[in-house]
Short mmCIF file of C-alpha atoms and ligand atoms in Angstrom, two decimals:
data_model
loop_
_atom_site.label_atom_id
_atom_site.label_comp_id
_atom_site.label_asym_id
_atom_site.label_seq_id
_atom_site.Cartn_x
_atom_site.Cartn_y
_atom_site.Cartn_z
CA UNK A 136 40.41 26.19 -53.83
CA UNK A 137 42.15 23.53 -54.87
CA UNK A 138 41.07 20.03 -56.64
CA UNK A 139 41.43 16.96 -54.03
CA UNK A 140 40.61 14.15 -56.80
CA UNK A 141 38.91 10.82 -55.91
CA UNK A 142 39.79 7.66 -56.94
CA UNK A 143 37.36 4.87 -55.53
CA UNK A 144 37.61 1.58 -55.93
CA UNK A 145 33.99 -0.58 -55.18
CA UNK A 146 30.75 0.78 -56.25
CA UNK A 147 28.51 -1.27 -54.03
CA UNK A 148 27.61 -0.79 -50.33
CA UNK A 149 30.56 1.43 -48.78
CA UNK A 150 31.18 2.73 -52.22
CA UNK A 151 27.61 4.46 -52.75
CA UNK A 152 28.16 5.40 -48.84
CA UNK A 153 31.08 6.77 -50.07
CA UNK A 154 30.24 8.66 -52.85
CA UNK A 155 27.04 9.73 -51.28
CA UNK A 156 29.08 11.66 -48.58
CA UNK A 157 31.32 13.17 -51.19
CA UNK A 158 28.24 14.79 -52.34
CA UNK A 159 27.11 15.83 -49.22
CA UNK A 160 30.15 17.44 -47.94
CA UNK A 161 30.44 21.00 -49.83
CA UNK A 162 26.82 21.21 -49.49
CA UNK A 163 26.93 20.98 -45.51
CA UNK A 164 30.20 22.08 -44.72
CA UNK A 165 32.73 24.61 -45.40
CA UNK A 166 35.39 22.43 -46.94
CA UNK A 167 38.73 23.95 -47.97
CA UNK A 168 39.00 22.32 -51.28
CA UNK A 169 37.10 21.03 -53.98
CA UNK A 170 36.70 17.44 -53.45
CA UNK A 171 35.63 15.67 -57.10
CA UNK A 172 34.58 12.73 -57.70
CA UNK A 173 36.73 12.19 -60.58
CA UNK A 174 37.13 7.98 -61.46
CA UNK A 175 34.93 4.87 -60.00
CA UNK A 176 36.50 1.55 -60.50
CA UNK A 177 35.65 -1.98 -60.99
CA UNK A 178 36.04 -5.33 -62.66
CA UNK A 179 32.52 -5.55 -64.63
CA UNK A 180 31.97 -2.53 -67.45
CA UNK A 181 28.98 -2.59 -66.77
CA UNK A 182 28.05 -1.84 -63.89
CA UNK A 183 30.60 0.75 -63.06
CA UNK A 184 29.92 2.55 -65.98
CA UNK A 185 26.15 3.09 -64.60
CA UNK A 186 27.29 3.43 -61.32
CA UNK A 187 29.57 6.43 -62.45
CA UNK A 188 26.26 8.01 -63.95
CA UNK A 189 24.50 7.74 -60.87
CA UNK A 190 27.26 8.52 -58.01
CA UNK A 191 28.27 11.86 -59.96
CA UNK A 192 31.95 10.79 -61.15
CA UNK A 193 33.57 12.29 -64.53
CA UNK A 194 35.24 9.05 -65.37
CA UNK A 195 35.50 4.83 -64.56
CA UNK A 196 37.67 2.34 -64.90
CA UNK A 197 37.84 -1.24 -65.08
CA UNK A 198 41.96 -1.20 -64.19
CA UNK A 199 42.58 -0.51 -60.21
CA UNK A 200 46.58 -0.88 -61.47
CA UNK A 201 45.81 2.20 -63.99
CA UNK A 202 44.20 4.26 -62.12
CA UNK A 203 46.40 4.40 -59.39
CA UNK A 204 48.94 5.38 -62.03
CA UNK A 205 47.36 8.59 -63.07
CA UNK A 206 48.80 12.15 -62.18
CA UNK A 207 45.71 13.38 -61.61
CA UNK A 208 44.08 11.02 -59.04
CA UNK A 209 45.33 11.86 -55.47
CA UNK A 210 43.25 10.05 -53.05
CA UNK A 211 42.84 6.69 -53.61
CA UNK A 212 39.19 5.73 -51.55
CA UNK A 213 38.78 1.40 -51.30
CA UNK A 214 35.45 0.04 -50.49
CA UNK A 215 36.36 -3.27 -52.13
CA UNK A 216 35.65 -6.83 -49.65
CA UNK A 217 38.69 -7.51 -47.41
CA UNK A 218 40.80 -9.43 -49.26
CA UNK A 219 41.14 -6.87 -51.71
CA UNK A 220 41.98 -3.92 -49.59
CA UNK A 221 46.24 -4.78 -49.38
CA UNK A 222 47.04 -4.52 -52.68
CA UNK A 223 46.04 -1.47 -53.51
CA UNK A 224 46.62 0.13 -50.55
CA UNK A 225 50.33 -0.80 -50.79
CA UNK A 226 50.41 0.36 -54.96
CA UNK A 227 48.45 4.07 -53.40
CA UNK A 228 50.71 4.54 -51.07
CA UNK A 229 53.68 3.81 -53.37
CA UNK A 230 52.33 5.92 -55.72
CA UNK A 231 51.67 8.58 -52.77
CA UNK A 232 48.35 8.64 -53.08
CA UNK A 233 46.47 9.60 -49.93
CA UNK A 234 44.50 6.65 -48.62
CA UNK A 235 40.59 5.92 -47.37
CA UNK A 236 40.20 2.56 -46.53
CA UNK A 237 37.28 0.58 -45.58
CA UNK A 238 37.21 -1.85 -42.35
CA UNK A 239 38.49 -4.06 -41.10
CA UNK A 240 42.04 -2.91 -42.69
CA UNK A 241 43.22 -6.34 -43.82
CA UNK A 242 42.47 -9.90 -43.59
CA UNK A 243 45.14 -10.10 -40.72
CA UNK A 244 47.62 -8.55 -38.89
CA UNK A 245 50.68 -9.36 -41.23
CA UNK A 246 48.60 -7.64 -43.87
CA UNK A 247 47.58 -4.70 -42.32
CA UNK A 248 51.21 -4.14 -40.85
CA UNK A 249 52.29 -4.21 -44.25
CA UNK A 250 49.94 -1.12 -45.31
CA UNK A 251 50.50 0.64 -42.26
CA UNK A 252 54.02 0.44 -43.18
CA UNK A 253 53.70 1.59 -46.31
CA UNK A 254 51.75 4.50 -45.58
CA UNK A 255 53.60 5.76 -42.67
CA UNK A 256 56.92 5.52 -45.16
CA UNK A 257 54.95 7.52 -47.93
CA UNK A 258 54.06 10.23 -45.64
CA UNK A 259 50.45 10.71 -46.89
CA UNK A 260 47.07 10.96 -44.89
CA UNK A 261 45.65 7.64 -44.57
CA UNK A 262 42.33 6.61 -42.86
CA UNK A 263 40.09 3.67 -42.07
CA UNK A 264 36.13 3.46 -42.02
CA UNK A 265 35.56 3.39 -38.58
CA UNK A 266 32.65 5.41 -38.87
CA UNK A 267 31.18 5.20 -36.08
CA UNK A 268 33.57 7.58 -34.31
CA UNK A 269 31.80 9.96 -35.54
CA UNK A 270 28.17 9.70 -34.30
CA UNK A 271 28.10 12.80 -32.59
CA UNK A 272 26.65 10.72 -29.32
CA UNK A 273 29.86 9.15 -29.40
CA UNK A 274 31.74 11.56 -30.00
CA UNK A 275 29.52 12.63 -26.63
CA UNK A 276 30.81 9.69 -24.77
CA UNK A 277 34.68 10.35 -25.34
CA UNK A 278 34.45 14.03 -24.48
CA UNK A 279 32.56 13.21 -21.03
CA UNK A 280 35.62 10.10 -20.44
CA UNK A 281 38.00 12.78 -21.37
CA UNK A 282 36.59 15.00 -18.72
CA UNK A 283 36.84 12.49 -16.41
CA UNK A 284 32.97 12.26 -15.75
CA UNK A 285 33.24 8.87 -14.98
CA UNK A 286 36.31 8.56 -13.27
CA UNK A 287 38.20 4.93 -13.01
CA UNK A 288 35.87 3.23 -16.16
CA UNK A 289 35.29 -0.68 -14.51
CA UNK A 290 33.74 -2.20 -17.01
CA UNK A 291 33.29 -1.95 -21.15
CA UNK A 292 30.14 -4.24 -22.38
CA UNK A 293 29.92 -4.11 -26.08
CA UNK A 294 28.03 -5.83 -28.80
CA UNK A 295 27.03 -5.66 -32.70
CA UNK A 296 23.73 -7.70 -33.26
CA UNK A 297 22.11 -8.67 -36.76
CA UNK A 298 20.11 -11.02 -38.23
CA UNK A 299 20.30 -10.87 -41.90
CA UNK A 300 21.98 -14.37 -42.38
CA UNK A 301 19.29 -16.86 -40.25
CA UNK A 302 17.54 -17.73 -43.16
CA UNK A 303 19.51 -21.36 -43.84
CA UNK A 304 18.72 -20.66 -47.53
CA UNK A 305 20.07 -17.36 -47.41
CA UNK A 306 23.70 -18.18 -49.85
CA UNK A 307 27.24 -17.74 -48.99
CA UNK A 308 27.87 -14.05 -49.79
CA UNK A 309 31.50 -12.68 -49.50
CA UNK A 310 30.94 -11.96 -46.03
CA UNK A 311 30.77 -15.38 -44.78
CA UNK A 312 33.49 -16.24 -46.72
CA UNK A 313 37.09 -16.68 -45.38
CA UNK A 314 39.30 -15.78 -48.01
CA UNK A 315 37.45 -12.81 -48.86
CA UNK A 316 36.26 -11.54 -45.59
CA UNK A 317 39.18 -12.70 -43.20
CA UNK A 318 36.09 -13.64 -40.87
CA UNK A 319 32.74 -13.56 -40.04
CA UNK A 320 30.73 -11.53 -37.71
CA UNK A 321 33.94 -10.79 -35.85
CA UNK A 322 35.80 -9.30 -38.37
CA UNK A 323 32.70 -7.12 -40.16
CA UNK A 324 30.87 -6.11 -36.85
CA UNK A 325 33.36 -6.83 -34.15
CA UNK A 326 36.01 -4.43 -35.58
CA UNK A 327 33.88 -1.52 -35.12
CA UNK A 328 33.56 -2.77 -31.29
CA UNK A 329 36.85 -3.04 -30.93
CA UNK A 330 37.80 -0.22 -32.14
CA UNK A 331 34.94 1.92 -29.72
CA UNK A 332 37.00 0.02 -26.74
CA UNK A 333 39.99 1.54 -28.22
CA UNK A 334 38.70 4.71 -28.53
CA UNK A 335 36.73 5.23 -25.13
CA UNK A 336 38.18 2.98 -22.36
CA UNK A 337 42.16 2.21 -23.58
CA UNK A 338 43.93 -0.91 -25.70
CA UNK A 339 43.26 -4.09 -24.76
CA UNK A 340 45.56 -6.67 -23.06
CA UNK A 341 43.93 -9.83 -23.55
CA UNK A 342 40.88 -11.89 -24.55
CA UNK A 343 38.93 -15.39 -24.10
CA UNK A 344 36.95 -15.97 -26.63
CA UNK A 345 34.16 -18.74 -28.04
CA UNK A 346 32.61 -18.62 -31.64
CA UNK A 347 29.68 -20.70 -33.30
CA UNK A 348 29.13 -21.06 -36.99
CA UNK A 349 25.03 -22.33 -36.47
CA UNK A 350 24.54 -22.81 -40.01
CA UNK A 351 27.70 -24.69 -42.21
CA UNK A 352 26.48 -24.90 -45.50
CA UNK A 353 24.65 -22.72 -47.21
CA UNK A 354 23.14 -22.81 -51.60
CA UNK A 355 26.17 -20.34 -53.60
CA UNK A 356 25.40 -16.93 -54.66
CA UNK A 357 24.22 -15.15 -57.94
CA UNK A 358 24.35 -11.73 -56.81
CA UNK A 359 24.67 -9.71 -53.45
CA UNK A 360 24.57 -5.90 -52.87
CA UNK A 361 24.47 -4.10 -49.49
CA UNK A 362 22.84 -7.36 -47.00
CA UNK A 363 20.41 -8.85 -49.52
CA UNK A 364 21.26 -11.52 -52.23
CA UNK A 365 19.20 -14.16 -54.30
CA UNK A 366 20.18 -17.70 -54.44
CA UNK A 367 22.22 -19.08 -57.91
CA UNK A 368 18.77 -21.44 -58.64
CA UNK A 369 16.43 -24.13 -57.19
CA UNK A 370 19.22 -26.59 -57.07
CA UNK A 371 22.36 -24.38 -56.05
CA UNK A 372 25.46 -26.36 -55.01
CA UNK A 373 26.35 -26.24 -51.24
CA UNK A 374 29.29 -24.45 -49.80
CA UNK A 375 30.79 -25.08 -46.36
CA UNK A 376 30.62 -21.72 -44.09
CA UNK A 377 34.23 -21.47 -42.87
CA UNK A 378 33.69 -18.21 -40.97
CA UNK A 379 32.21 -17.41 -37.92
CA UNK A 380 28.29 -16.81 -37.54
CA UNK A 381 28.76 -15.55 -34.02
CA UNK A 382 31.41 -14.09 -31.75
CA UNK A 383 31.65 -13.70 -27.73
CA UNK A 384 34.65 -13.11 -25.92
CA UNK A 385 35.82 -11.35 -22.60
CA UNK A 386 38.70 -8.49 -22.56
CA UNK A 387 40.96 -7.29 -20.06
CA UNK A 388 42.04 -3.64 -20.78
CA UNK A 389 45.21 -2.47 -19.84
CA UNK A 390 44.21 0.24 -17.91
CA UNK A 391 42.44 -2.50 -15.86
CA UNK A 392 38.95 -2.16 -16.73
CA UNK A 393 37.31 -5.75 -17.78
CA UNK A 394 34.82 -5.81 -20.77
CA UNK A 395 32.73 -8.32 -23.36
CA UNK A 396 32.17 -8.00 -26.57
CA UNK A 397 29.54 -10.17 -28.68
CA UNK A 398 28.80 -10.33 -32.18
CA UNK A 399 26.36 -11.95 -34.29
CA UNK A 400 24.34 -12.04 -37.10
CA UNK A 401 22.06 -15.02 -35.36
CA UNK A 402 19.96 -12.17 -33.30
CA UNK A 403 16.39 -12.80 -34.47
CA UNK A 404 14.83 -8.61 -33.79
CA UNK A 405 18.58 -6.87 -34.11
CA UNK A 406 18.44 -5.28 -37.62
CA UNK A 407 22.17 -3.06 -36.97
CA UNK A 408 21.92 -2.79 -33.17
CA UNK A 409 25.41 -1.74 -32.05
CA UNK A 410 25.09 -0.85 -28.41
CA UNK A 411 27.76 -0.15 -25.72
CA UNK A 412 27.73 0.40 -22.09
CA UNK A 413 30.60 2.03 -19.64
CA UNK A 414 30.54 1.96 -15.78
CA UNK A 415 33.22 3.94 -13.97
CA UNK A 416 33.41 5.01 -10.34
CA UNK A 417 31.28 8.38 -11.09
CA UNK A 418 28.95 6.85 -13.60
CA UNK A 419 27.84 5.03 -16.57
CA UNK A 420 26.86 5.41 -20.00
CA UNK A 421 25.00 3.05 -22.38
CA UNK A 422 24.61 4.04 -25.88
CA UNK A 423 22.47 2.49 -28.77
CA UNK A 424 23.23 2.90 -32.43
CA UNK A 425 19.52 2.23 -33.47
CA UNK A 426 18.87 5.16 -31.08
CA UNK A 427 21.81 7.40 -32.50
CA UNK A 428 21.02 10.45 -31.75
CA UNK A 429 21.09 9.57 -27.71
CA UNK A 430 23.36 8.92 -24.77
CA UNK A 431 22.19 7.42 -21.75
CA UNK A 432 24.51 8.94 -18.93
CA UNK A 433 24.19 8.35 -15.02
CA UNK A 434 25.84 10.73 -12.68
CA UNK A 435 26.59 8.87 -9.32
CA UNK A 436 26.95 12.15 -7.85
CA UNK A 437 23.21 13.25 -8.68
CA UNK A 438 20.82 13.47 -5.53
CA UNK A 439 20.20 10.01 -4.19
CA UNK A 440 16.07 10.59 -5.12
CA UNK A 441 17.06 11.90 -8.73
CA UNK A 442 19.18 9.24 -10.00
CA UNK A 443 18.98 7.54 -12.85
CA UNK A 444 19.66 7.12 -16.11
CA UNK A 445 19.00 10.54 -17.93
CA UNK A 446 18.58 11.01 -21.83
CA UNK A 447 20.91 13.40 -23.68
CA UNK A 448 19.45 14.63 -26.82
CA UNK A 449 22.91 14.89 -28.89
CA UNK A 450 21.77 16.70 -31.87
CA UNK A 451 21.56 20.21 -30.85
CA UNK A 452 23.91 22.51 -32.23
CA UNK A 453 26.43 22.70 -29.60
CA UNK A 454 27.18 18.92 -29.87
CA UNK A 455 29.75 17.87 -32.79
CA UNK A 456 28.72 18.25 -36.45
CA UNK A 457 24.94 18.91 -35.79
CA UNK A 458 25.66 22.35 -36.28
CA UNK A 459 25.95 21.76 -39.94
CA UNK A 460 22.86 20.16 -40.38
CA UNK A 461 19.26 20.96 -39.22
CA UNK A 462 18.11 23.03 -36.18
CA UNK A 463 18.10 21.39 -32.63
CA UNK A 464 16.17 18.01 -32.50
CA UNK A 465 16.26 17.68 -36.48
CA UNK A 466 18.30 14.05 -35.93
CA UNK A 467 20.75 12.67 -38.57
CA UNK A 468 21.35 9.13 -39.47
CA UNK A 469 23.69 6.53 -40.53
CA UNK A 470 24.83 8.04 -43.68
CA UNK A 471 25.38 11.53 -41.93
CA UNK A 472 28.72 9.61 -40.02
CA UNK A 473 30.17 9.07 -43.42
CA UNK A 474 29.97 12.57 -43.82
CA UNK A 475 31.47 13.36 -40.70
CA UNK A 476 34.63 10.87 -41.38
CA UNK A 477 35.26 11.99 -44.79
CA UNK A 478 35.06 15.82 -43.71
CA UNK A 479 38.19 15.07 -41.03
CA UNK A 480 39.70 13.14 -43.90
CA UNK A 481 39.66 15.70 -46.59
CA UNK A 482 40.80 18.81 -44.00
CA UNK A 483 44.00 16.68 -42.88
CA UNK A 484 44.67 16.34 -46.58
CA UNK A 485 43.86 20.03 -47.10
CA UNK A 486 45.62 21.59 -43.98
CA UNK A 487 48.47 18.71 -43.46
CA UNK A 488 47.28 17.72 -40.01
CA UNK A 489 46.48 14.34 -38.62
CA UNK A 490 43.47 12.37 -39.01
CA UNK A 491 42.40 9.35 -36.56
CA UNK A 492 41.11 6.55 -36.69
CA UNK A 493 44.29 5.85 -39.26
CA UNK A 494 46.10 2.82 -40.69
CA UNK A 495 47.49 2.68 -36.57
CA UNK A 496 44.33 2.17 -35.52
CA UNK A 497 42.90 -0.08 -38.24
CA UNK A 498 46.54 -2.49 -37.20
CA UNK A 499 45.65 -2.30 -33.34
CA UNK A 500 42.01 -3.44 -33.96
CA UNK A 501 43.81 -6.49 -36.25
CA UNK A 502 45.52 -7.21 -34.00
CA UNK A 503 43.03 -7.75 -31.16
CA UNK A 504 40.73 -9.41 -34.19
CA UNK A 505 43.40 -12.18 -34.66
CA UNK A 506 44.26 -12.51 -30.69
CA UNK A 507 40.68 -13.61 -30.76
CA UNK A 508 40.86 -15.39 -33.67
CA UNK A 509 43.65 -17.70 -31.99
CA UNK A 510 42.08 -18.19 -28.54
CA UNK A 511 39.09 -19.14 -30.20
CA UNK A 512 41.69 -22.00 -31.98
CA UNK A 513 43.60 -22.45 -28.93
CA UNK A 514 40.82 -22.35 -26.17
CA UNK A 515 42.59 -19.96 -23.44
CA UNK A 516 43.58 -16.43 -22.84
CA UNK A 517 45.66 -14.60 -25.71
CA UNK A 518 47.97 -11.88 -25.02
CA UNK A 519 47.37 -9.16 -27.65
CA UNK A 520 50.69 -8.09 -27.96
CA UNK A 521 52.13 -11.36 -28.49
CA UNK A 522 50.37 -11.48 -32.06
CA UNK A 523 52.59 -10.29 -34.19
C1 SOE B 850 27.64 -5.27 -42.60
O1 SOE B 850 27.26 -6.63 -41.60
C2 SOE B 850 27.54 -4.05 -42.15
O2 SOE B 850 27.33 -3.31 -43.26
C3 SOE B 850 28.98 -3.61 -42.17
O3 SOE B 850 29.86 -4.19 -43.25
C4 SOE B 850 29.27 -2.15 -41.65
O4 SOE B 850 30.60 -2.31 -41.33
C5 SOE B 850 28.48 -1.49 -40.70
O5 SOE B 850 28.34 -0.50 -40.24
C6 SOE B 850 27.15 -2.15 -40.74
O6 SOE B 850 26.73 -3.86 -41.03
#
């Protein structure tokens, strides 16, 4: 058993989610090697030194460039906002470090392509944080589709609904700033749904989209953690919001299926409500993240009088990863999906095997997101592969 020393860039919401996964992994999974929380890195000395203690890292640094130069660091894990993915990822690839990067991969397709090429040329392991692929119920959906339980797919209907910025006084945080986030609900939430559409159905041929920014000016921000923030002060200056609050788009898949995806932060009552439905010639399935241990399945071949959506409780030992957690029915949550994705990432390093979703999946997702933004701008259908 060798040490895999992790250098973590970022210590807020995703930094905490990743650190929690590192600490839980060896307790619940038979990992091949020893995953070491070696260095956590952030700009603010006081905050990052406090995070090091809280998250169980041996050291902290404020220079990501010095971190990447260290020969005793094997993995660079990037959890900074989206405008700070490309630079550290390319530097880490050049230094032959394995890379885990949060989604979306980059601000746009061109940057994502540079990251993908650098990672590929370096021959390192690279994975992107589409953690919903690692929900056991979604992995079951994938297995059922691969076993042709739905037959030919006709529809994918997806959505990711939140409501955390409906208050006009909520300040302009980094997720609402185009130069930092790249886009609003589209890149932050839509990226996950686009990835699941690719994972479960097929690549996407063309899109037609519309978006809206419902609140066009917000107070400037002082501090943000997770999805909460406090206003600078009562008379904070007002800033223009330059990203989408909501985006809705139509899709044609390369396998002929039709689809829709809706993302919004203005769906009152929906907190982190990602869901999808897939309709095929032999059946349908529905998934709701707020009931993430369940998959609803409708089998067209059931006897007529017994037909209906059946609820599969995907929390038994037979379901992916569940044998590593608790007895049947002792459900799991959001944080467990990060443990699953990192188990696969570190095992791919230990065993020199491939890992998914990788930077190619991040690149293809960025291509769809750029096509959606072009469709909004030009008010027309856009072929995804025309984005270069
Ligand atoms: C905020 O919208 C957020 O935390 C996203 O950034 C995550 O990727 C998503 O999983 C939950 O919501």
